[in-house]
Tab-separated table of C-alpha atoms in Angstrom:
chain	number	residue	atom	x	y	z
A	9	MET	CA	53.989	27.462	36.322
A	10	ARG	CA	51.289	25.573	37.970
A	11	ALA	CA	50.364	22.034	36.818
A	12	MET	CA	47.006	21.447	35.097
A	13	PRO	CA	44.271	20.270	37.423
A	14	ARG	CA	43.623	16.545	37.311
A	15	ARG	CA	40.083	17.071	35.991
A	16	ALA	CA	41.361	18.779	32.835
A	17	VAL	CA	43.751	15.920	32.121
A	18	VAL	CA	40.908	13.351	32.387
A	19	ALA	CA	38.307	15.469	30.576
A	20	ALA	CA	40.350	16.030	27.401
A	21	PRO	CA	40.631	12.318	26.428
A	22	ALA	CA	36.976	11.787	27.358
A	23	ALA	CA	35.939	14.626	25.039
A	24	VAL	CA	38.010	13.174	22.200
A	25	LEU	CA	36.435	9.740	22.783
A	26	MET	CA	32.906	11.197	22.768
A	27	PHE	CA	33.621	13.089	19.546
A	28	ALA	CA	34.930	9.904	17.917
A	29	LEU	CA	31.850	7.930	19.010
A	30	VAL	CA	29.462	10.559	17.686
A	31	ALA	CA	31.337	10.811	14.400
A	32	CYS	CA	31.225	7.036	13.955
A	33	GLY	CA	27.511	6.754	14.635
A	34	GLY	CA	27.326	6.345	18.373
A	35	GLY	CA	29.262	3.149	18.991
A	36	SER	CA	26.122	1.065	19.527
A	37	ASP	CA	24.994	0.232	16.017
A	38	SER	CA	22.111	-2.021	16.998
A	39	ASP	CA	20.429	0.560	19.217
A	40	SER	CA	20.915	3.576	16.970
A	41	GLY	CA	20.011	1.696	13.777
A	42	SER	CA	16.808	0.215	15.116
A	43	SER	CA	15.839	3.505	16.707
A	44	ASN	CA	16.405	5.378	13.450
A	45	ALA	CA	14.513	2.726	11.497
A	46	ALA	CA	11.644	2.893	13.964
A	47	ASP	CA	11.597	6.700	13.775
A	48	THR	CA	11.622	6.597	9.975
A	49	GLN	CA	8.836	4.021	9.881
A	50	GLN	CA	6.758	5.996	12.370
A	51	SER	CA	7.231	9.183	10.337
A	52	ALA	CA	6.196	7.403	7.162
A	53	GLN	CA	3.101	6.017	8.856
A	54	SER	CA	2.173	9.459	10.161
A	55	ALA	CA	2.610	11.055	6.755
A	56	GLY	CA	0.960	8.423	4.593
A	57	GLY	CA	-0.774	6.121	7.054
A	58	ALA	CA	-4.162	6.270	5.348
A	59	GLN	CA	-2.678	5.520	1.933
A	60	ALA	CA	-0.646	2.609	3.289
A	61	GLU	CA	-3.762	1.188	4.943
A	62	ASP	CA	-5.729	1.498	1.677
A	63	GLU	CA	-3.031	-0.340	-0.224
A	64	ALA	CA	-2.870	-3.049	2.431
A	65	ASP	CA	-6.653	-3.492	2.281
A	66	GLU	CA	-6.553	-3.878	-1.499
A	67	LYS	CA	-3.978	-6.652	-1.259
A	68	LYS	CA	-6.053	-8.610	1.251
A	69	GLU	CA	-8.930	-9.202	-1.162
A	70	PRO	CA	-8.849	-12.899	-1.977
A	71	PRO	CA	-8.928	-13.759	-5.686
A	72	LEU	CA	-11.893	-15.643	-7.079
A	73	THR	CA	-11.264	-19.233	-8.102
A	74	GLY	CA	-12.993	-22.099	-9.864
A	75	GLU	CA	-16.664	-21.924	-10.790
A	76	VAL	CA	-17.242	-18.674	-8.858
A	77	LYS	CA	-14.472	-16.964	-10.841
A	78	GLN	CA	-15.814	-18.244	-14.151
A	79	LYS	CA	-19.418	-17.169	-13.455
A	80	ALA	CA	-18.471	-13.744	-12.083
A	81	GLU	CA	-16.172	-12.956	-15.012
A	82	THR	CA	-18.724	-14.182	-17.570
A	83	ALA	CA	-21.462	-11.997	-16.044
A	84	ALA	CA	-19.202	-8.938	-15.884
A	85	LEU	CA	-17.970	-9.396	-19.470
A	86	ALA	CA	-21.566	-9.745	-20.702
A	87	LYS	CA	-22.237	-6.156	-19.524
A	88	TYR	CA	-18.778	-4.697	-20.225
A	89	PRO	CA	-16.862	-6.446	-23.044
A	90	GLY	CA	-13.100	-6.401	-22.745
A	91	THR	CA	-10.325	-8.262	-20.957
A	92	VAL	CA	-10.454	-9.316	-17.313
A	93	VAL	CA	-7.601	-7.762	-15.325
A	94	LYS	CA	-8.511	-9.377	-12.004
A	95	SER	CA	-11.438	-10.830	-10.135
A	96	GLU	CA	-11.727	-10.989	-6.363
A	97	GLU	CA	-13.983	-10.941	-3.351
A	98	ASP	CA	-14.780	-7.369	-2.386
A	99	THR	CA	-13.784	-6.733	1.228
A	100	GLU	CA	-15.247	-3.200	1.121
A	101	LYS	CA	-18.654	-4.657	0.251
A	102	PRO	CA	-18.928	-8.025	2.016
A	103	GLY	CA	-20.846	-10.638	0.052
A	104	MET	CA	-19.920	-9.042	-3.272
A	105	TYR	CA	-17.495	-9.902	-6.044
A	106	ALA	CA	-15.392	-7.378	-7.953
A	107	VAL	CA	-14.194	-7.959	-11.510
A	108	GLU	CA	-11.871	-5.402	-13.081
A	109	ILE	CA	-12.179	-5.218	-16.876
A	110	LYS	CA	-9.990	-3.332	-19.338
A	111	LYS	CA	-12.276	-2.094	-22.082
A	112	GLN	CA	-11.305	-1.712	-25.733
A	113	ASP	CA	-10.913	2.061	-25.341
A	114	GLY	CA	-8.175	1.482	-22.737
A	115	THR	CA	-10.184	2.523	-19.711
A	116	THR	CA	-10.974	0.114	-16.928
A	117	VAL	CA	-14.172	-0.516	-15.083
A	118	GLU	CA	-14.600	-2.364	-11.833
A	119	VAL	CA	-17.830	-4.348	-11.946
A	120	TYR	CA	-19.467	-5.336	-8.664
A	121	LEU	CA	-21.662	-8.431	-8.588
A	122	ASP	CA	-23.756	-9.999	-5.860
A	123	LYS	CA	-23.689	-13.703	-4.961
A	124	SER	CA	-26.214	-14.437	-7.726
A	125	TYR	CA	-23.786	-12.858	-10.267
A	126	THR	CA	-26.023	-9.864	-10.921
A	127	VAL	CA	-24.210	-6.591	-11.667
A	128	THR	CA	-25.124	-4.187	-8.864
A	129	ASP	CA	-22.618	-1.355	-9.295
A	130	THR	CA	-19.603	-0.202	-11.319
A	131	LYS	CA	-16.658	2.110	-10.817
A	132	GLU	CA	-15.078	3.682	-13.913
A	133	GLU	CA	-11.313	4.061	-13.723
A	134	GLY	CA	-8.815	5.699	-16.062
A	135	THR	CA	-11.257	8.132	-17.676
A	136	GLU	CA	-9.125	11.156	-16.677
A	137	GLU	CA	-6.410	10.212	-19.183
A	138	GLY	CA	-8.870	10.135	-22.078
A	139	GLU	CA	-10.306	13.549	-21.188
A	140	ASN	CA	-6.872	15.183	-20.896
A	141	GLU	CA	-5.568	13.873	-24.232
A	142	GLY	CA	-8.047	15.556	-26.545
């Protein structure tokens, strides 16, 4: 019988080593982990990028404080009685304030006020639930 070629003797252990590395996750945890995390993050941004940006924009709206907060909430509650959920500067409409009020019927309304605390616009929220219940 003829002896196995030298290449076959070297290739067999190399194949076993490669299989073991692949089965264990590649042997370089820092590279594969960060690559997978980056791929996952990129996929999530592609799929829901607009929604993530909307949520980020909402969080950037600075809350009203002090006298401005008091005046804006008082003006909003005068038009729409209820409980103030939050009051903030409106980044979508620069120069405006937004006060979210939960009304007694459970729905919420976002009241937009100008710098003179005059109600200029509203956005009803939560009305779908009331329509679907009855």
